[in-house]
Coordinates of C-alpha atoms and ligand atoms in Angstrom, one line a residue:
M1043 CA 16.5 80.0 -85.2
F1044 CA 15.5 79.0 -89.0
L1045 CA 14.9 75.3 -87.9
T1046 CA 12.4 76.5 -84.9
R1047 CA 10.3 77.7 -88.1
S1048 CA 7.0 76.2 -89.1
I1049 CA 7.4 74.0 -92.3
R1050 CA 5.3 77.1 -94.4
H1051 CA 8.5 79.1 -93.1
K1052 CA 11.1 76.7 -94.0
L1053 CA 9.3 76.5 -97.7
V1054 CA 9.4 80.2 -98.1
G1055 CA 13.0 80.3 -96.6
M1056 CA 14.2 77.7 -99.2
L1057 CA 11.8 79.5 -102.0
A1058 CA 14.0 82.6 -101.1
G1059 CA 16.9 80.8 -101.5
V1060 CA 16.7 79.8 -105.2
L1061 CA 15.4 82.9 -106.0
V1062 CA 18.8 84.4 -104.9
M1063 CA 20.4 81.2 -107.1
L1064 CA 18.3 82.4 -109.6
G1065 CA 19.4 86.1 -109.2
L1066 CA 23.2 85.2 -109.3
L1067 CA 22.9 83.5 -112.4
A1068 CA 20.8 86.1 -113.9
G1069 CA 22.7 88.9 -112.9
G1070 CA 25.9 87.1 -114.0
S1071 CA 24.7 86.7 -117.3
V1072 CA 23.1 89.9 -118.0
W1073 CA 26.8 91.6 -116.4
G1074 CA 28.3 89.7 -118.9
L1075 CA 26.4 90.5 -121.8
M1076 CA 26.2 94.3 -121.0
A1077 CA 30.4 94.2 -120.8
Y1078 CA 30.3 92.2 -124.3
R1079 CA 28.2 95.1 -125.6
S1080 CA 30.2 97.8 -124.4
L1081 CA 33.2 96.4 -125.7
V1082 CA 31.6 95.8 -129.3
T1083 CA 29.5 99.1 -129.6
S1084 CA 32.8 101.0 -128.5
P1085 CA 33.3 103.8 -131.0
S1086 CA 37.3 103.8 -130.8
I1087 CA 37.0 100.4 -132.6
D1088 CA 35.8 102.2 -135.4
E1089 CA 37.8 105.0 -135.4
R1090 CA 40.6 103.5 -134.2
E1091 CA 42.9 105.1 -137.5
A1092 CA 41.3 107.9 -136.5
G1093 CA 42.7 111.4 -134.6
S1094 CA 46.5 110.8 -134.0
A1095 CA 48.4 113.6 -132.9
A1096 CA 50.4 113.1 -136.1
E1097 CA 47.2 113.7 -138.4
V1098 CA 46.7 116.9 -136.7
L1099 CA 50.6 117.9 -137.2
A1100 CA 50.3 116.7 -140.9
A1101 CA 46.9 118.8 -141.5
M1102 CA 49.0 121.8 -140.3
T1103 CA 52.0 121.4 -141.9
R1104 CA 49.7 120.7 -145.5
L1105 CA 48.1 123.9 -144.6
R1106 CA 51.3 125.6 -143.3
L1107 CA 52.8 124.8 -146.9
E1108 CA 49.8 125.3 -149.3
F1109 CA 48.7 128.5 -147.1
V1110 CA 49.2 131.3 -149.5
P1111 CA 47.2 134.4 -148.0
P1112 CA 46.4 136.9 -150.7
E1113 CA 48.2 140.2 -151.0
T1114 CA 45.3 142.4 -151.8
A1115 CA 41.8 142.1 -152.0
A1116 CA 41.7 142.3 -155.7
S1117 CA 44.7 139.4 -155.9
E1118 CA 43.4 137.8 -159.0
H1119 CA 45.4 134.0 -158.2
Y1120 CA 44.5 133.8 -154.5
D1121 CA 42.4 130.3 -154.4
L1122 CA 40.1 130.8 -151.3
D1123 CA 38.5 127.5 -151.4
L1124 CA 41.8 125.9 -151.1
D1125 CA 43.0 127.5 -147.9
A1126 CA 39.4 126.8 -146.6
K1127 CA 39.5 123.4 -147.5
R1128 CA 43.1 123.0 -145.7
I1129 CA 41.7 124.6 -142.3
D1130 CA 38.6 122.4 -142.6
E1131 CA 40.8 119.5 -142.9
A1132 CA 42.7 120.9 -139.8
V1133 CA 39.6 121.4 -137.7
A1134 CA 38.7 118.0 -138.9
A1135 CA 41.7 116.5 -137.6
C1136 CA 41.9 118.1 -134.4
G1137 CA 37.9 117.1 -133.9
R1138 CA 39.0 113.7 -133.8
Y1139 CA 41.9 114.1 -131.9
R1140 CA 39.5 115.8 -129.6
L1141 CA 36.9 112.2 -130.0
R1142 CA 39.9 110.2 -129.1
L1143 CA 40.7 112.0 -125.7
E1144 CA 36.9 112.0 -125.2
D1145 CA 36.8 108.3 -125.6
F1146 CA 39.7 107.2 -123.2
P1147 CA 38.6 106.4 -119.6
Q1148 CA 38.5 108.9 -116.8
A1149 CA 42.4 108.5 -115.8
V1150 CA 43.8 108.8 -119.2
R1151 CA 41.7 111.6 -119.7
Y1152 CA 43.4 113.6 -116.3
Q1153 CA 47.1 112.2 -117.8
N1154 CA 46.6 114.5 -120.9
V1155 CA 46.0 117.6 -119.6
I1156 CA 48.5 119.2 -122.2
A1157 CA 46.5 117.8 -125.1
W1158 CA 43.3 119.3 -123.7
E1159 CA 45.1 122.5 -123.5
L1160 CA 46.8 122.5 -126.9
L1161 CA 43.4 121.3 -128.6
N1162 CA 41.5 124.5 -126.7
E1163 CA 43.9 126.6 -128.4
L1164 CA 44.1 125.2 -132.0
E1165 CA 40.6 124.8 -132.5
P1166 CA 39.5 128.7 -131.9
H1167 CA 42.8 129.8 -133.9
L1168 CA 41.8 127.7 -136.8
K1169 CA 38.1 129.1 -136.5
G1170 CA 39.6 132.6 -136.2
L1171 CA 41.8 131.9 -139.4
R1172 CA 38.9 131.0 -141.8
S1173 CA 36.8 133.8 -140.8
Q1174 CA 39.7 136.0 -141.3
L1175 CA 40.1 134.5 -144.6
S1176 CA 37.1 135.3 -146.0
R1177 CA 37.6 139.0 -144.8
P1178 CA 40.7 139.5 -147.0
A1179 CA 40.2 143.4 -147.2
S1180 CA 41.3 143.6 -143.3
K1181 CA 43.9 141.1 -143.7
D1182 CA 48.0 141.1 -142.4
V1183 CA 49.6 138.4 -145.0
A1184 CA 52.7 138.4 -142.4
A1185 CA 50.6 137.9 -139.2
L1186 CA 48.4 135.5 -140.9
V1187 CA 51.4 133.3 -142.1
N1188 CA 53.1 133.5 -138.6
R1189 CA 49.6 132.6 -137.3
V1190 CA 49.6 129.3 -139.3
A1191 CA 53.5 128.7 -138.5
Y1192 CA 52.7 129.2 -134.5
L1193 CA 49.6 126.8 -135.4
E1194 CA 51.9 123.8 -136.9
R1195 CA 54.2 124.6 -133.7
L1196 CA 51.2 124.2 -131.2
A1197 CA 50.6 120.6 -133.3
S1198 CA 53.7 119.3 -133.4
Q1199 CA 53.2 119.7 -129.1
L1200 CA 50.5 117.5 -129.1
P1201 CA 51.0 114.2 -126.8
V1202 CA 50.9 110.9 -129.1
L1203 CA 47.6 109.2 -127.5
P1204 CA 47.9 105.7 -126.3
D1205 CA 45.9 103.1 -128.8
P1206 CA 42.7 102.8 -127.8
M1207 CA 42.4 99.3 -129.1
K1208 CA 44.9 98.5 -126.0
L1209 CA 43.0 100.2 -123.5
R1210 CA 39.7 98.7 -124.7
L1211 CA 41.6 95.1 -124.7
K1212 CA 42.9 95.9 -121.2
S1213 CA 39.1 97.3 -119.9
A1214 CA 37.7 94.5 -121.7
R1215 CA 40.3 92.0 -119.9
D1216 CA 39.9 93.4 -116.5
T1217 CA 35.7 93.1 -116.9
Y1218 CA 36.0 89.8 -118.2
Q1219 CA 38.1 88.9 -115.0
S1220 CA 36.1 90.3 -112.5
G1221 CA 32.8 88.9 -114.5
Y1222 CA 34.5 85.2 -114.5
E1223 CA 35.4 85.9 -110.7
L1224 CA 31.8 87.2 -110.1
V1225 CA 30.1 84.1 -112.1
V1226 CA 32.3 81.2 -110.3
A1227 CA 31.4 82.7 -106.7
G1228 CA 27.7 82.6 -107.8
S1229 CA 27.8 79.4 -109.2
L1230 CA 29.6 78.4 -106.2
L1231 CA 27.1 80.1 -104.0
A1232 CA 24.3 78.6 -105.8
A1233 CA 25.3 74.9 -105.9
T1234 CA 26.1 75.2 -102.2
L1235 CA 22.7 77.0 -101.6
L1236 CA 21.2 73.9 -103.9
I1237 CA 22.9 71.6 -101.7
W1238 CA 22.0 72.9 -98.7
M1239 CA 18.4 73.2 -99.9
V1240 CA 18.2 69.3 -100.6
T1241 CA 19.7 68.2 -97.6
F1242 CA 17.5 70.3 -95.5
G1243 CA 14.7 69.5 -97.3
Y1244 CA 15.1 65.7 -96.8
R1245 CA 16.2 66.4 -92.9
H1246 CA 13.5 68.4 -92.0
V1247 CA 10.7 67.5 -94.1
L1248 CA 11.0 64.3 -95.8
Q1249 CA 13.0 62.1 -93.1
P1250 CA 10.4 63.0 -90.2
I1251 CA 7.4 62.3 -92.6
Q1252 CA 9.0 59.0 -93.2
A1253 CA 9.2 58.7 -89.5
L1254 CA 5.7 59.2 -89.0
H1255 CA 5.1 57.0 -91.5
Q1256 CA 6.8 54.3 -90.2
G1257 CA 5.5 55.3 -86.5
A1258 CA 1.6 54.9 -87.8
R1259 CA 2.5 51.3 -89.4
R1260 CA 4.1 49.6 -86.3
V1261 CA 1.3 51.4 -83.9
A1262 CA -1.0 49.8 -86.7
Q1263 CA 0.6 46.3 -86.3
G1264 CA -0.3 46.7 -82.6
D1265 CA 3.4 48.1 -81.2
F1266 CA 1.9 50.5 -78.5
D1267 CA 5.4 51.0 -77.3
Y1268 CA 6.6 52.4 -79.8
R1269 CA 7.2 56.3 -79.7
V1270 CA 7.8 58.5 -82.9
P1271 CA 11.2 59.9 -82.3
I1272 CA 10.9 63.7 -83.7
N1273 CA 11.4 66.8 -81.5
S1274 CA 11.2 69.3 -84.2
P1275 CA 9.2 72.8 -83.4
D1276 CA 7.1 72.5 -86.9
E1277 CA 4.1 71.2 -87.7
V1278 CA 5.6 67.8 -88.0
G1279 CA 7.1 68.2 -84.5
E1280 CA 3.4 68.4 -83.3
L1281 CA 1.7 66.1 -85.3
A1282 CA 4.3 63.9 -83.9
E1283 CA 3.9 64.6 -80.6
A1284 CA -0.2 64.3 -81.0
F1285 CA 0.4 60.8 -82.5
N1286 CA 2.4 59.9 -79.3
L1287 CA 0.0 61.0 -77.5
M1288 CA -2.4 58.8 -78.9
T1289 CA -0.7 55.9 -79.0
E1290 CA -0.3 56.3 -75.4
R1291 CA -4.3 56.7 -75.1
F1292 CA -4.4 53.6 -77.0
Q1293 CA -1.5 51.8 -74.7
E1294 CA -3.4 53.1 -71.8
I1295 CA -6.8 51.8 -73.2
A1296 CA -5.1 48.5 -74.5
S1297 CA -3.7 47.4 -70.9
D1298 CA -7.1 48.8 -69.2
L1299 CA -9.1 46.3 -71.5
D1300 CA -6.5 44.0 -70.9
G1301 CA -6.7 44.6 -66.9
Q1302 CA -10.9 44.5 -67.3
V1303 CA -10.6 40.9 -69.0
K1304 CA -7.8 39.3 -66.7
A1305 CA -9.9 40.8 -63.7
R1306 CA -13.6 39.5 -65.1
S1307 CA -12.0 36.4 -66.0
Q1308 CA -10.5 36.1 -62.5
Q1309 CA -14.1 36.9 -61.1
L1310 CA -15.9 34.6 -63.2
V1311 CA -13.7 31.4 -62.4
R1312 CA -13.8 32.9 -58.7
S1313 CA -17.6 33.3 -58.8
E1314 CA -17.8 29.4 -60.9
R1315 CA -15.6 28.0 -57.9
L1316 CA -17.6 29.2 -55.1
A1317 CA -20.5 28.2 -56.9
S1318 CA -19.1 25.0 -57.0
V1319 CA -18.0 25.5 -53.3
G1320 CA -21.4 26.6 -52.5
F1321 CA -23.5 23.7 -54.1
L1322 CA -21.2 21.3 -52.2
A1323 CA -21.6 23.0 -48.7
A1324 CA -25.1 23.2 -48.9
G1325 CA -24.9 19.4 -49.1
V1326 CA -22.0 17.9 -47.8
A1327 CA -21.8 20.4 -44.6
H1328 CA -25.1 19.5 -43.8
E1329 CA -24.8 16.1 -44.0
I1330 CA -21.5 16.1 -42.4
N1331 CA -22.4 18.5 -39.5
N1332 CA -25.0 15.9 -38.0
P1333 CA -22.7 13.1 -37.3
L1334 CA -19.7 15.1 -36.4
T1335 CA -22.4 16.6 -33.6
A1336 CA -22.8 12.9 -32.9
I1337 CA -19.2 12.0 -32.6
R1338 CA -18.8 14.8 -30.8
W1339 CA -21.5 14.4 -27.8
T1340 CA -20.7 10.8 -27.8
S1341 CA -17.0 11.0 -26.8
E1342 CA -17.9 13.4 -24.4
S1343 CA -20.0 11.3 -22.5
L1344 CA -18.0 8.5 -22.9
E1345 CA -15.2 10.5 -21.3
Q1346 CA -17.3 10.9 -18.3
R1347 CA -18.5 7.3 -18.5
L1348 CA -14.7 6.0 -18.6
A1349 CA -13.6 8.8 -15.9
E1350 CA -15.5 6.1 -13.2
L1351 CA -14.5 3.0 -15.1
L1352 CA -10.9 4.0 -15.4
A1353 CA -10.4 4.4 -11.8
D1354 CA -9.0 0.8 -11.1
V1355 CA -6.9 1.2 -14.5
N1356 CA -3.2 2.1 -13.9
D1357 CA -2.8 5.8 -14.4
D1358 CA -0.8 5.4 -18.0
D1359 CA -3.0 3.4 -20.1
A1360 CA -5.9 5.7 -18.3
S1361 CA -4.3 9.0 -19.6
V1362 CA -3.5 7.7 -22.9
V1363 CA -7.5 6.9 -23.0
M1364 CA -8.5 10.0 -22.5
R1365 CA -6.3 12.0 -24.7
Y1366 CA -7.4 10.0 -27.4
L1367 CA -10.9 10.8 -26.6
R1368 CA -9.9 14.6 -26.1
M1369 CA -8.3 14.3 -29.6
I1370 CA -11.7 13.3 -31.1
Q1371 CA -13.5 16.0 -29.3
S1372 CA -11.3 18.6 -30.9
E1373 CA -10.9 17.3 -34.1
S1374 CA -14.6 16.8 -34.5
E1375 CA -15.0 20.6 -33.2
R1376 CA -12.4 21.5 -36.0
C1377 CA -14.5 20.0 -38.5
Q1378 CA -17.5 21.1 -37.3
E1379 CA -16.1 24.7 -37.1
I1380 CA -15.3 24.3 -41.2
T1381 CA -18.7 22.9 -42.2
R1382 CA -20.0 25.9 -40.3
K1383 CA -18.1 28.3 -42.0
L1384 CA -19.0 26.1 -45.5
L1385 CA -23.0 26.9 -44.5
D1386 CA -21.8 30.2 -43.7
F1387 CA -20.5 30.7 -47.5
S1388 CA -23.3 28.7 -49.0
R1389 CA -26.6 31.3 -47.3
S1390 CA -26.6 34.3 -45.5
Q1391 CA -28.3 34.2 -42.4
D1392 CA -29.6 38.2 -42.5
T1393 CA -29.5 39.4 -46.1
Q1394 CA -31.5 42.4 -45.3
K1395 CA -29.2 45.9 -44.8
S1396 CA -30.2 48.6 -42.9
Q1397 CA -28.2 51.7 -41.7
C1398 CA -25.3 51.0 -39.6
D1399 CA -22.8 52.5 -38.2
V1400 CA -19.5 50.9 -39.8
A1401 CA -17.2 53.0 -37.8
A1402 CA -18.7 51.1 -34.5
I1403 CA -18.6 48.0 -36.2
V1404 CA -14.8 48.2 -36.6
R1405 CA -14.2 49.6 -32.7
E1406 CA -16.4 46.2 -32.0
V1407 CA -14.1 44.0 -34.0
V1408 CA -10.7 45.7 -32.6
A1409 CA -12.2 45.1 -29.0
L1410 CA -12.8 41.8 -29.6
I1411 CA -9.8 40.8 -31.3
G1412 CA -7.7 42.8 -29.0
H1413 CA -9.0 40.5 -26.2
M1414 CA -7.8 37.8 -27.7
K1415 CA -4.7 35.9 -26.0
K1416 CA -2.8 35.0 -28.9
Y1417 CA -2.2 39.1 -30.3
Q1418 CA -1.7 40.2 -26.9
S1419 CA 1.5 41.8 -27.8
A1420 CA 0.5 43.4 -31.2
K1421 CA -0.3 47.3 -31.7
L1422 CA -3.9 47.3 -33.2
I1423 CA -4.7 51.1 -34.0
F1424 CA -8.0 52.4 -34.8
E1425 CA -8.2 56.2 -34.4
V1426 CA -12.0 56.9 -35.3
S1427 CA -14.1 58.1 -32.8
G1428 CA -17.2 59.6 -34.7
E1429 CA -20.4 57.8 -36.4
C1430 CA -20.5 56.7 -39.9
R1431 CA -23.5 55.4 -41.2
I1432 CA -23.9 53.7 -44.6
E1433 CA -26.4 51.0 -45.7
I1434 CA -25.1 47.3 -44.9
N1435 CA -25.7 44.2 -43.9
G1436 CA -23.5 45.0 -40.0
H1437 CA -23.5 41.0 -39.4
E1438 CA -21.8 40.4 -42.4
I1439 CA -19.6 43.3 -42.9
K1440 CA -18.5 42.4 -39.0
Q1441 CA -17.3 39.2 -39.9
V1442 CA -15.3 40.6 -43.2
M1443 CA -13.7 43.0 -40.5
L1444 CA -13.0 40.2 -38.0
N1445 CA -11.4 37.8 -40.9
L1446 CA -9.2 40.9 -42.4
V1447 CA -7.7 41.9 -39.0
A1448 CA -7.0 38.7 -37.9
N1449 CA -5.1 37.7 -41.3
A1450 CA -3.3 40.8 -40.6
L1451 CA -2.0 40.1 -37.4
D1452 CA -1.4 36.5 -38.2
A1453 CA 1.1 37.8 -40.8
T1454 CA 2.3 39.9 -38.0
D1455 CA 3.0 36.6 -36.0
G1456 CA 0.7 38.4 -33.1
C1457 CA 3.7 40.8 -32.7
G1458 CA 3.2 43.4 -35.2
T1459 CA 0.9 46.7 -35.9
V1460 CA -2.4 46.5 -37.8
Q1461 CA -3.5 50.0 -38.6
V1462 CA -7.3 50.4 -39.6
Q1463 CA -8.5 53.6 -41.4
L1464 CA -11.8 54.8 -42.4
V1465 CA -11.7 57.0 -45.5
E1466 CA -15.5 58.5 -46.1
N1467 CA -15.8 59.4 -49.8
V1468 CA -18.8 61.4 -51.3
D1469 CA -20.5 58.1 -52.8
D1470 CA -18.3 55.0 -50.7
V1471 CA -16.6 54.4 -47.7
E1472 CA -13.2 53.1 -47.4
L1473 CA -11.6 50.5 -45.2
R1474 CA -7.9 50.1 -45.0
I1475 CA -6.3 47.5 -43.3
S1476 CA -2.8 47.7 -43.1
D1477 CA 0.1 45.6 -41.7
N1478 CA 3.8 45.7 -41.4
G1479 CA 3.8 42.0 -41.7
C1480 CA 5.1 39.2 -44.3
G1481 CA 4.0 40.7 -47.3
M1482 CA 2.7 38.7 -50.1
T1483 CA 4.1 37.6 -53.6
L1484 CA 2.3 38.5 -56.7
E1485 CA 1.2 34.6 -56.7
T1486 CA -0.7 34.7 -53.4
I1487 CA -2.4 38.3 -54.7
E1488 CA -3.3 36.2 -57.7
N1489 CA -4.8 33.4 -55.8
L1490 CA -5.9 35.1 -52.3
F1491 CA -9.5 34.9 -53.0
Q1492 CA -10.1 31.1 -54.4
P1493 CA -11.6 29.0 -51.9
F1494 CA -9.3 26.8 -50.0
F1495 CA -6.2 29.0 -50.9
T1496 CA -4.3 29.2 -47.9
T1497 CA -0.5 29.6 -46.9
K1498 CA -0.8 28.6 -43.4
P1499 CA 0.0 25.1 -41.5
T1500 CA -2.6 22.5 -41.9
G1501 CA -5.0 22.9 -39.5
E1502 CA -4.9 26.4 -38.8
G1503 CA -6.3 28.1 -41.9
T1504 CA -9.3 26.5 -44.0
G1505 CA -8.6 29.3 -47.1
L1506 CA -12.2 30.2 -46.9
G1507 CA -11.9 34.0 -44.9
L1508 CA -11.4 35.7 -48.0
S1509 CA -13.6 33.9 -50.1
I1510 CA -16.4 34.8 -48.2
S1511 CA -15.3 38.0 -47.3
H1512 CA -14.9 38.5 -51.0
R1513 CA -18.5 37.4 -51.7
I1514 CA -19.8 39.6 -49.0
V1515 CA -17.9 42.7 -50.0
T1516 CA -19.5 42.2 -53.9
D1517 CA -23.2 41.4 -52.9
H1518 CA -22.6 45.1 -51.3
G1519 CA -22.0 46.5 -54.5
G1520 CA -18.4 47.2 -53.2
G1521 CA -14.9 45.9 -53.7
I1522 CA -11.7 44.5 -51.9
E1523 CA -8.4 45.7 -53.5
V1524 CA -5.0 44.2 -52.5
H1525 CA -1.6 46.0 -52.1
S1526 CA 2.0 44.5 -51.0
D1527 CA 5.5 45.4 -52.1
G1528 CA 6.7 41.6 -52.0
L1529 CA 7.4 39.3 -48.9
G1530 CA 8.3 41.1 -45.7
L1531 CA 6.7 44.4 -46.8
G1532 CA 3.5 44.4 -45.4
S1533 CA 0.0 44.2 -47.0
T1534 CA -3.1 46.7 -47.3
F1535 CA -6.5 45.6 -47.7
I1536 CA -9.0 48.1 -49.1
V1537 CA -12.7 47.3 -48.6
T1538 CA -14.9 49.9 -50.5
L1539 CA -18.5 50.0 -49.5
P1540 CA -21.0 52.3 -51.4
R1541 CA -23.0 54.4 -49.0
Q1542 CA -26.3 53.3 -50.5
Q1543 CA -27.1 50.1 -51.9
H1544 CA -28.7 50.3 -55.4
A1545 CA -31.8 48.1 -56.1
S1546 CA -30.1 46.0 -58.8
V1547 CA -27.3 45.0 -56.1
Q1548 CA -29.5 44.0 -53.6
R1549 CA -31.7 42.1 -56.4
E1550 CA -28.7 40.7 -57.7
A1551 CA -27.7 39.4 -53.9
E1552 CA -30.9 37.7 -53.4
L1553 CA -30.8 36.1 -56.5
S1554 CA -27.4 34.7 -56.1
L1555 CA -29.1 33.1 -52.8
Q1556 CA -32.0 31.9 -54.6
A1557 CA -29.5 30.0 -56.7
H1558 CA -27.6 29.0 -53.9
Ligands
ADP48 P1 -6.7 31.4 -44.1 O1 -6.6 32.7 -43.5 O2 -7.6 30.6 -43.5 O3 -5.5 31.0 -44.8 P2 -7.9 33.4 -45.5 O4 -8.8 33.6 -47.3 O5 -8.4 34.3 -44.9 O6 -7.9 31.9 -45.3 O7 -6.5 33.4 -46.2 C1 -5.6 33.1 -47.2 C2 -4.6 33.5 -47.3 O8 -4.3 34.9 -47.8 C3 -3.8 33.1 -46.2 O9 -3.1 31.8 -46.1 C4 -2.7 34.3 -46.4 O10 -1.3 33.7 -46.8 C5 -3.4 35.1 -47.2 N1 -3.1 36.5 -46.6 C6 -4.3 37.0 -46.0 N2 -3.9 38.2 -45.7 C7 -2.8 38.1 -45.5 C8 -1.8 39.1 -44.5 N3 -2.4 40.1 -44.2 N4 -0.7 39.4 -45.4 C9 -0.2 38.5 -45.6 N5 -0.9 37.3 -46.1 C10 -2.4 37.3 -46.2

């Protein structure tokens, strides 16, 4: 319970502990001093010689022996002062005896009830005797003598009192014993409290602060994975939690920045490559295209001519010649396809963007590809029936969708499932193309948009489709994201297109075209 309190409460608790400790020590000392004081100031110590039963008896005996009451009022030899003196001495002896009795502890006093009774009888008798002596006219001598003898008997019955010094010593010893026990217990408690306070203060105040300090140093050295291991529900715990949150945020920002730097560098490399490809494409494709067209035409016309000329030649030779001619035609066709793509890449046919129904474009692509023979056994799903108008270059976006859907179907070997979804957001539209095909490694994902990157067998892929698609989408101010959980786990491409084209994007697109 105490551990869940704030540091302020813990410090107040520790201060209370110190006060208890001081109180215990001070209480013990004061108690000891008081006991010592009561011992040294005890009246029995000064008057320990006085007030014994023997003294009272001696005083009474003296009184009886020397008591000479006057026969008559005019008795000449009667010494009143002497008798009065003896009576006073007896009264004083009784007084001291009483004093000692009173000074005894309660228990001892109760044990001496007889002493009290005797004293209470002796003292009034003595006083009565003295007053009788001062009035000699009314005295009865025999009665007086009997009275004195009676008083002596009473005095002889007084119990002998225990030695007050012994009693005092016993009580002092008891006091000392309990005082000793109290001081030992108090000191042990104070020492335990002190040890507890030091350990507690170290564990719950110093150690957490040290841990925080160490955490701050490690984070300052760039170790953003480090978390301060403090869970205490006090101020230091709150500080550690805030510190860990701050480190987490730092880590997010750092990894975000890393990601951005990586993406930007990749983009830069890609743009440079694309620019160089564009530059090459503009020159080479144009130069190669014309000879390729010539090769194709001449081989076609040669084929027609040879068909007549080879009529007399044996069938085997004729078929070899014709096969070679067709190979020349198909390979030059393929080369033309590549140069066409390169030219597409280097310049756009139509840079104008207008409000187009992107759903209709996707439907068109799905219908077109669905009719292709090699994808007959694949399942292609697109279930959007309404319209979705955004500002795009319809021709280019169609090219992008054709490329992405064809790639997805290729990844399933033409017999899997490809689903196209259209997600409308406030500012943009997402086209998601998911397949359950071969999936991709991390390396493939990283190189996907590089020109000429392909995993398809030679002659089947150019490796230009995705770089062209990427360029088109970024020219629209959008982006392409790729997700795949690994080989054999399918892939998803997400194309994001803004609903409206910003002037700056359009301008950039125009500038990039001019540059190419
Ligand atoms: P090409 O299709 O001519 O190879 P692309 O640029 O269109 O060129 O594609 C580059 C490479 O990206 C492909 O060779 C293929 O390895 C990979 N790829 C593209 N789409 C997918 C997909 N849906 N699943 C798996 N790999 C893909």
